[in-house]
Short mmCIF file of C-alpha atoms in Angstrom, two decimals:
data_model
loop_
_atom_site.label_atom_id
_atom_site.label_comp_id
_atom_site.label_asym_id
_atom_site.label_seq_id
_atom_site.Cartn_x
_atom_site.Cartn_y
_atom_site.Cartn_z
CA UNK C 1 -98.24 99.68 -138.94
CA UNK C 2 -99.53 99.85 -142.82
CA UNK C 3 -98.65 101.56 -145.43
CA UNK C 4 -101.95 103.20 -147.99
CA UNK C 5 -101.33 104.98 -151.32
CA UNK C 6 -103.96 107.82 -151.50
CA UNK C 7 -105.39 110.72 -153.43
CA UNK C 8 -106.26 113.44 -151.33
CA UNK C 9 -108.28 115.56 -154.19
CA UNK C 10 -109.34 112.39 -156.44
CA UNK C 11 -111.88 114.65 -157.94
CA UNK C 12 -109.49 116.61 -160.17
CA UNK C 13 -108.48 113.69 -162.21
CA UNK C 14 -111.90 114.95 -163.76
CA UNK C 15 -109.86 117.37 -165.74
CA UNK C 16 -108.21 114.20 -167.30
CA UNK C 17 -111.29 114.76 -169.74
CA UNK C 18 -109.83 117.54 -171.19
CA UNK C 19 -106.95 115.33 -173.17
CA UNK C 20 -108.91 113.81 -175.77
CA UNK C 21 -110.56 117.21 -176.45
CA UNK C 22 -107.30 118.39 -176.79
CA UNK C 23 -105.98 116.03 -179.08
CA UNK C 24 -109.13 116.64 -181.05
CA UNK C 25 -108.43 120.29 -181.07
CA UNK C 26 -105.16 119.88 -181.87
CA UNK C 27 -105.96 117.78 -185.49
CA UNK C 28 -108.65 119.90 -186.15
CA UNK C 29 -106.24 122.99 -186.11
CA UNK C 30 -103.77 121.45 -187.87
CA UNK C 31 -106.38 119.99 -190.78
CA UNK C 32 -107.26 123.92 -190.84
CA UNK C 33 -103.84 125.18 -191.30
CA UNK C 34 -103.17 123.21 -193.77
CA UNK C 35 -103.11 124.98 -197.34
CA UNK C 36 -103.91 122.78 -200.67
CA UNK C 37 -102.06 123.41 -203.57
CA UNK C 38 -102.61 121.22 -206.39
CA UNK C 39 -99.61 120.07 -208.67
CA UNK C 40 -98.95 117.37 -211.11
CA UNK C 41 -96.45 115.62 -209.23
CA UNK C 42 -95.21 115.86 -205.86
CA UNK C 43 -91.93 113.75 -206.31
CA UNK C 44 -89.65 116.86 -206.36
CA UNK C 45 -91.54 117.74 -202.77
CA UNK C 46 -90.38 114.31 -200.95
CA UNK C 47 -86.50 114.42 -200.67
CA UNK C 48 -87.81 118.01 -199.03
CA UNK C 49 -89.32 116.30 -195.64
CA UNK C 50 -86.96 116.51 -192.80
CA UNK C 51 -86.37 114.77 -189.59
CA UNK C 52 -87.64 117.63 -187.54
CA UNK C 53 -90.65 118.09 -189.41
CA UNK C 54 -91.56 114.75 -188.54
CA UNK C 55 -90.76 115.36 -184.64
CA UNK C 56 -92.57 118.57 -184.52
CA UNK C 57 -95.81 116.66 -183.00
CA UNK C 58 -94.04 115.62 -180.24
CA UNK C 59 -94.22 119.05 -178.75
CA UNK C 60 -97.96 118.66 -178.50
CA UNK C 61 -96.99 115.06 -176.74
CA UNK C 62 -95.10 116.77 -173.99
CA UNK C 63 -97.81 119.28 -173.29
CA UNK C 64 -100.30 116.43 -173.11
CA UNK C 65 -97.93 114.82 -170.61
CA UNK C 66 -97.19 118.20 -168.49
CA UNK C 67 -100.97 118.74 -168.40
CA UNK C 68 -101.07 115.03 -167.08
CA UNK C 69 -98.55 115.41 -164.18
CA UNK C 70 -100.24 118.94 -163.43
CA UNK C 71 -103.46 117.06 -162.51
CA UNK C 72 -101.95 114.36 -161.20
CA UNK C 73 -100.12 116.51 -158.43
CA UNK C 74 -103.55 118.57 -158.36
CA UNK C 75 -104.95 115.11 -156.87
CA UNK C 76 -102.46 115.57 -154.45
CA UNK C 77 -101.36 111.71 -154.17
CA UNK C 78 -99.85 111.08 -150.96
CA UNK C 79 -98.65 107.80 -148.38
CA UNK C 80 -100.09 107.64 -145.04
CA UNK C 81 -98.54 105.33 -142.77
CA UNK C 82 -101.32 104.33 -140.04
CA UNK C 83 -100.23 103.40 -136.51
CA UNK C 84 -102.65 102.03 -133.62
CA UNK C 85 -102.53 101.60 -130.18
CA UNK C 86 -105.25 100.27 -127.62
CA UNK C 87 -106.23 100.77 -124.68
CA UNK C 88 -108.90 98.96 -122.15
CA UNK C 89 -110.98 101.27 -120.99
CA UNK C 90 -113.13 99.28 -118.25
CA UNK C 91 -111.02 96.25 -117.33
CA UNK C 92 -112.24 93.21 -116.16
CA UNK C 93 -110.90 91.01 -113.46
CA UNK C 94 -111.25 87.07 -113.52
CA UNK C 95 -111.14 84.11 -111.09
CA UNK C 96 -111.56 80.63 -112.69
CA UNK C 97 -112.96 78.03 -109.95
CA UNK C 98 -112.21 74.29 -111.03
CA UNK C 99 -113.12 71.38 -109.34
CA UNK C 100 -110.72 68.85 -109.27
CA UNK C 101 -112.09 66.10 -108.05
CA UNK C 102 -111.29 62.32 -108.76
CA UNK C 103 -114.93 62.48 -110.63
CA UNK C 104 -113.61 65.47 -113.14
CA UNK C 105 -111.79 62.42 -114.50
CA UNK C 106 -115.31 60.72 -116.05
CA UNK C 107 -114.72 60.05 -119.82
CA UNK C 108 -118.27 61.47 -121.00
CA UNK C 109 -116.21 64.54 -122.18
CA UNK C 110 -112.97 63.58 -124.18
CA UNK C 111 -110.22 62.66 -122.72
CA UNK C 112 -112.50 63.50 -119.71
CA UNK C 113 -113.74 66.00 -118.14
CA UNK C 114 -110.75 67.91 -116.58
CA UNK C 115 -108.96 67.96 -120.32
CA UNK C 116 -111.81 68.77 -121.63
CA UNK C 117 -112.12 71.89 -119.18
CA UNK C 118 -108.18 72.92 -119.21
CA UNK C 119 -108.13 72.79 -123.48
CA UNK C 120 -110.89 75.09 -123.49
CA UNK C 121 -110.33 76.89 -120.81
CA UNK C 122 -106.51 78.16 -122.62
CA UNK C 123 -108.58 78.98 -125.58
CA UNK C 124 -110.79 81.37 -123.38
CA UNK C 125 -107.69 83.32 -121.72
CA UNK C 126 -106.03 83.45 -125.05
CA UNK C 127 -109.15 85.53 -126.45
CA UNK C 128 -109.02 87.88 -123.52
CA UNK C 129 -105.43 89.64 -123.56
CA UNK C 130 -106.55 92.81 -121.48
CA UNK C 131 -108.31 91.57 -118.66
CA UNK C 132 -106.36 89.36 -115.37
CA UNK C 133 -106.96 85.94 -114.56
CA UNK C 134 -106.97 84.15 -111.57
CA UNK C 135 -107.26 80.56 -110.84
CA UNK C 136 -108.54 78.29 -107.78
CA UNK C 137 -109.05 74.86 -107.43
CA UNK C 138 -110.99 73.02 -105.23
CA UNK C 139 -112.35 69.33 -103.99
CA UNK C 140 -113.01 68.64 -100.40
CA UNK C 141 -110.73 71.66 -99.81
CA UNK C 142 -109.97 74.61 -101.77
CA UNK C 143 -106.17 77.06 -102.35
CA UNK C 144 -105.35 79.55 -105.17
CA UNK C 145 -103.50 78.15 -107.66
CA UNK C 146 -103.00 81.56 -109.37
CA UNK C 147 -103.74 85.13 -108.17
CA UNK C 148 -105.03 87.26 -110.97
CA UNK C 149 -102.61 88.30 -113.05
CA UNK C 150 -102.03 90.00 -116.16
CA UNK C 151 -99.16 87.64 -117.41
CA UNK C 152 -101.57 85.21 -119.67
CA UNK C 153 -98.23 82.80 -119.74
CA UNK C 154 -98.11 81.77 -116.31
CA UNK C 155 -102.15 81.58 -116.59
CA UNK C 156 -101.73 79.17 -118.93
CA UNK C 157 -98.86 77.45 -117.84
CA UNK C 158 -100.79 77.33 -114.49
CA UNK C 159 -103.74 75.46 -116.11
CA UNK C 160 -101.55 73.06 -117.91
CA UNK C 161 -100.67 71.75 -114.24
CA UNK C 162 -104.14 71.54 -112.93
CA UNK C 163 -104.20 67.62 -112.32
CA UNK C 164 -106.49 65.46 -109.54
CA UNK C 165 -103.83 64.27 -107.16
CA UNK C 166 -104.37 63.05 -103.43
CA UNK C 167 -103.23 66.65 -101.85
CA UNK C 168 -106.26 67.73 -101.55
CA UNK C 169 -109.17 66.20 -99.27
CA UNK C 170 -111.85 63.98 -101.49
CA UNK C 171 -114.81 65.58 -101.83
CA UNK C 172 -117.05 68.59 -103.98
CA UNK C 173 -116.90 71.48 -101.57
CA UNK C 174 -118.68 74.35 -103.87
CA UNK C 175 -119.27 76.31 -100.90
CA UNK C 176 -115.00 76.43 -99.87
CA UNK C 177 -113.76 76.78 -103.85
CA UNK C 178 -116.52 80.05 -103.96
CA UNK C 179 -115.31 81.21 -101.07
CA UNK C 180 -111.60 81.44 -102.11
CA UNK C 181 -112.27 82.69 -105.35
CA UNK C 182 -114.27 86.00 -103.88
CA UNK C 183 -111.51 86.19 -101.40
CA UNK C 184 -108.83 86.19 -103.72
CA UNK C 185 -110.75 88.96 -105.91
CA UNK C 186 -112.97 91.01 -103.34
CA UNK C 187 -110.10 93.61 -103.32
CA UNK C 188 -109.89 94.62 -107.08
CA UNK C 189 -110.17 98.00 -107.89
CA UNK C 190 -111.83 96.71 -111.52
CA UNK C 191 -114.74 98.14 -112.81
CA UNK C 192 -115.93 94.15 -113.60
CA UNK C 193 -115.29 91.23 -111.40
CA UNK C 194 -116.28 87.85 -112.43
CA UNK C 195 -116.13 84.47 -111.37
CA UNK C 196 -116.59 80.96 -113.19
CA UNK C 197 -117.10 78.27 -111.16
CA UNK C 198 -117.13 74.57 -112.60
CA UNK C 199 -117.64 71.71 -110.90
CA UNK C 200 -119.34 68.28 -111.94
CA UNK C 201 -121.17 67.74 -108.16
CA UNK C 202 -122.73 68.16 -105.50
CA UNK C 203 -121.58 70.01 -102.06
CA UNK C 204 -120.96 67.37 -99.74
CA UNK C 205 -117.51 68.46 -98.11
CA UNK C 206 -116.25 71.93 -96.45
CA UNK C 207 -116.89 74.64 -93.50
CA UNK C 208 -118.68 76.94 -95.85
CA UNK C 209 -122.37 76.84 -96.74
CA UNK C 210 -122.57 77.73 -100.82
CA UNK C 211 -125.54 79.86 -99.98
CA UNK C 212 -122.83 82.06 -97.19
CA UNK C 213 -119.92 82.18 -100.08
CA UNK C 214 -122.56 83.38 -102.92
CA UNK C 215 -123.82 86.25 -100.15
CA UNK C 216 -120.45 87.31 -99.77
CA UNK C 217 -120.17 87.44 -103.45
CA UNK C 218 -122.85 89.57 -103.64
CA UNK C 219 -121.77 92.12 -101.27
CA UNK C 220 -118.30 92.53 -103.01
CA UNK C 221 -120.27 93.04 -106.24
CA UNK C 222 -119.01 90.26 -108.11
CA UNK C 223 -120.74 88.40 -110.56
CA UNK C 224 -120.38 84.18 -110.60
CA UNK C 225 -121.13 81.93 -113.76
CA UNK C 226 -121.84 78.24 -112.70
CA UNK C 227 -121.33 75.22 -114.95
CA UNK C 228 -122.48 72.02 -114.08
CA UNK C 229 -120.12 69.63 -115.99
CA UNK C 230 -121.26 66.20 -116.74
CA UNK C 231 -123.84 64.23 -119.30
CA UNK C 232 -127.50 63.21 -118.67
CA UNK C 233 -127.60 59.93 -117.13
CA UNK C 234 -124.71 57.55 -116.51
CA UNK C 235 -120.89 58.38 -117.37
CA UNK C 236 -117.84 56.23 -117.45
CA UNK C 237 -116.21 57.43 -113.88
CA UNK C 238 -113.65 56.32 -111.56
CA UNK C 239 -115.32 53.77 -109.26
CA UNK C 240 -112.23 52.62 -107.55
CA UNK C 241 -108.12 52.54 -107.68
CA UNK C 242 -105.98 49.12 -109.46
CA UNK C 243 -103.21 47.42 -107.60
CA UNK C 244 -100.84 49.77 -109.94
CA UNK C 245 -102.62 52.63 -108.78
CA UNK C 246 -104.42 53.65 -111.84
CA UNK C 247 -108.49 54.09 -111.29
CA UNK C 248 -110.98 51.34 -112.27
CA UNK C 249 -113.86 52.82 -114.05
CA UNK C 250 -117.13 51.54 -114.25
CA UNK C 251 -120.27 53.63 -114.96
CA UNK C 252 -122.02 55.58 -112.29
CA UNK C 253 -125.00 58.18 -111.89
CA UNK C 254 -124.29 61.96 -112.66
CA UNK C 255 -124.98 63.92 -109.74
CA UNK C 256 -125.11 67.69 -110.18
CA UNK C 257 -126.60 70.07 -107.53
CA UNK C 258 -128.22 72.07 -110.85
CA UNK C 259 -130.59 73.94 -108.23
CA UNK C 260 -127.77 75.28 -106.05
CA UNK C 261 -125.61 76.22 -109.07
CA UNK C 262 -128.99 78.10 -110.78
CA UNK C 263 -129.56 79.66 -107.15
CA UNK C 264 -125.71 80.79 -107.17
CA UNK C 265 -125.84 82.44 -110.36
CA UNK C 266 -129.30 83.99 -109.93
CA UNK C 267 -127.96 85.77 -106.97
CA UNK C 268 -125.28 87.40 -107.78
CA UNK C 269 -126.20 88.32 -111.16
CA UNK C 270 -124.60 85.41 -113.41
CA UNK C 271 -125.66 82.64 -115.36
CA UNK C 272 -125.79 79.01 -114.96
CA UNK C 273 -124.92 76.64 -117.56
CA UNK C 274 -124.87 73.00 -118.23
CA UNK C 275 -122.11 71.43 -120.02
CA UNK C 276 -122.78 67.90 -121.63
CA UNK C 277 -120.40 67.15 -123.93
CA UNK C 278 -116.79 69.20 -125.28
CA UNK C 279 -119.20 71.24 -128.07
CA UNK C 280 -121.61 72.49 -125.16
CA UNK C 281 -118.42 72.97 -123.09
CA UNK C 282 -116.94 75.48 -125.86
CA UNK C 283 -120.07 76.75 -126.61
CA UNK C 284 -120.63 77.95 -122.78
CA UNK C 285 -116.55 79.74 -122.90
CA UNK C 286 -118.00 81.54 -125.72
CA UNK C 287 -120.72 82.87 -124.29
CA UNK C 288 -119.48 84.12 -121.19
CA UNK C 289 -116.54 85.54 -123.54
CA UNK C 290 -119.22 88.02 -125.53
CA UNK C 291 -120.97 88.26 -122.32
CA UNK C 292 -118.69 89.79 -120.71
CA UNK C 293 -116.66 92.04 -123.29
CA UNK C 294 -114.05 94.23 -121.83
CA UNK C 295 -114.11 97.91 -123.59
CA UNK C 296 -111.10 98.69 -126.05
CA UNK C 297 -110.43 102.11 -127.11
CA UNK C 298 -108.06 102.71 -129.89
CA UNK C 299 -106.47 105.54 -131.38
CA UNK C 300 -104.75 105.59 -134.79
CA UNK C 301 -101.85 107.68 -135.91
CA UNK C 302 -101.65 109.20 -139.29
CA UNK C 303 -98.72 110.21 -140.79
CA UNK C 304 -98.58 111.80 -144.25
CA UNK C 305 -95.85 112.18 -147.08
CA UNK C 306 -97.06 114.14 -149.68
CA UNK C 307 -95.60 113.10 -153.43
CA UNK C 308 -97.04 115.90 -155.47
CA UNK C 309 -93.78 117.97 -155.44
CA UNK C 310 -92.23 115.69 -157.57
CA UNK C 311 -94.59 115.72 -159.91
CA UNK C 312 -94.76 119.15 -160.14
CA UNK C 313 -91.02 119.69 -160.50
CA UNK C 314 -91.21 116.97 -163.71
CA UNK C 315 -93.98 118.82 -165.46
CA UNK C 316 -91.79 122.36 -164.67
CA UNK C 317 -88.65 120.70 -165.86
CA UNK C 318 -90.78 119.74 -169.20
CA UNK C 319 -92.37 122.42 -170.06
CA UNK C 320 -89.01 124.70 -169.72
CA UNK C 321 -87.37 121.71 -172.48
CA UNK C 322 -90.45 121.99 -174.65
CA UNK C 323 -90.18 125.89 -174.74
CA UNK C 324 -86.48 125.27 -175.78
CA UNK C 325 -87.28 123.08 -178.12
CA UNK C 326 -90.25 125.21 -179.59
CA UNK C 327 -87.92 127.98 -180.00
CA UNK C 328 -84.63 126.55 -180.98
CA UNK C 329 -85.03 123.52 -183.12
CA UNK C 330 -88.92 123.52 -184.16
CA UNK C 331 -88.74 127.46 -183.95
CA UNK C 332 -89.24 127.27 -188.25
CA UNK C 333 -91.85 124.65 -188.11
CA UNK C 334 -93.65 126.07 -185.24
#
């Protein structure tokens, strides 16, 4: 809520012109009132000149003010205090599909990958405070690690846990982590349903054919962004696990089924994208983020206070003390 000082009728302070050919009338009326009378000396004249005399123009000061303040309230000045509210108007229902395999852990996006993913990720359900989020995570096997929810702190609190860890079975099963995601959003009543599903793979583990999980997709009318997560060429992966149980890295191939994750999208009306470094990674959040815009209606609430009155009752209050002046103490000089 704001606060705006306003003129409802700005176009009377036009009439503020009339002042200085006022004051011109005034002198030029006075100059012509004026009678000359020429004398040999006017030292006998000067002791003459009172104090009131010398006040008598302030009379024409008031009315100059009074005339002011008249127009002034005429422009009707006023303070509107503006309240909004907002509304979504076609909401938009989200499940986020990681892959958490021991490979997300490659260092050709900094830290690696899985950072990479969860920092931008945050930023992505941060920009989008109307619409529900789910999450799922997958490798060999798949499980929701979040239904969709409108609570954006357990969201992100939720992504701040997604680690690799042994739980699940080793593997890339696309087809299982696609799978969960439609089945944990196929029952929305949204207007919009949208998956994103990352991985930096290829299928090689689960029951369910991608091709089977994209179909069912399709008939539940949701729509599936793919990113392929990984740079051209060789990366710095895990190849193997220490004696203290940290992972050896070495460099190995990247191996991304682009063709299934193009064929995905295609299908069910989506995009595929290919992330090869943290800018591209951003870059892609940011696209499906004005892609898919959810609706906001707003409605604003004016309220007005009006501040002519007061105006009004100061030029009343000074034109009843210049009349009282005019015709008590300047009555002989008026």
């Amino acid at each position: 809520m704001f606060t705006n000082f306003t003129f409802e009728d700005p176009q009377f302070f036009w009439l503020l012109l009339l002042l200085p050919i006022a004051i011109a009338w005034y002198f030029w009326k006075r100059n012509k009132q004026t009678t000359e009378l020429r004398i040999s000396s006017i030292k006998g004249f000067k002791a003459q000149s009172s104090l009131l005399a010398k006040l008598k123009p302030l009379l024409f000061v008031v009315r100059l003010l009074i005339l002011t303040l008249i127009i002034t309230a005429m422009a009707r000045p006023r303070t509107v205090d503006v309240s909004t509210r907002t509304s979504s108007t076609q909401g938009i229902d989200i499940v986020m599909a990681i892959d958490v395999s021991a490979s997300m852990l490659a260092r050709d996006l900094q830290p690696n990958r899985l950072d990479a993913l969860k920092d931008v990720a945050k930023e992505f359900v941060k920009d989008r405070p109307t619409d529900r989020i789910g999450l799922v995570v997958y490798a060999g096997e798949s499980f929701t690690k979040t239904p969709i929810t409108s609570d954006k702190e357990i969201v992100l609190s939720a992504l701040e846990d997604i680690e690799y860890n042994d739980v699940l079975q080793n593997g890339t099963a696309i087809g299982s982590g696609l799978a969960t995601a439609v089945n944990r959003i196929k029952d929305s009543e949204a207007e919009s349903k949208v998956i994103i599903l990352l991985t930096d793979g290829v299928n090689n583990s689960g029951f369910i054919d991608p091709k089977i999980a994209s179909e069912l997709a399709v008939e539940f009318g949701i729509k599936v962004y793919t990113i392929g997560v990984g740079s051209n060429g060789m990366a710095l992966s895990p190849i193997g696990i220490l004696p203290n149980g940290r992972f050896q890295y070495g460099n190995s191939k990247v191996e991304i089924d682009e063709a299934l994750l193009q064929q995905i999208a295609d299908a069910t009306g989506g995009k595929y994208f290919r992330a090869t470094d943290n800018e591209k990674l951003e870059q892609i959040y940011a696209e499906i983020d004005e892609l898919e815009k959810t609706d906001i209606e707003e409605f604003r609430y004016y309220n007005y206070d009006e501040k002519f009155r007061p105006l009004v009752l100061l030029a009343g209050g000074l034109l009843l003390f210049e009349i009282l002046l005019r015709y008590t103490l300047f009555r002989s000089f008026v």
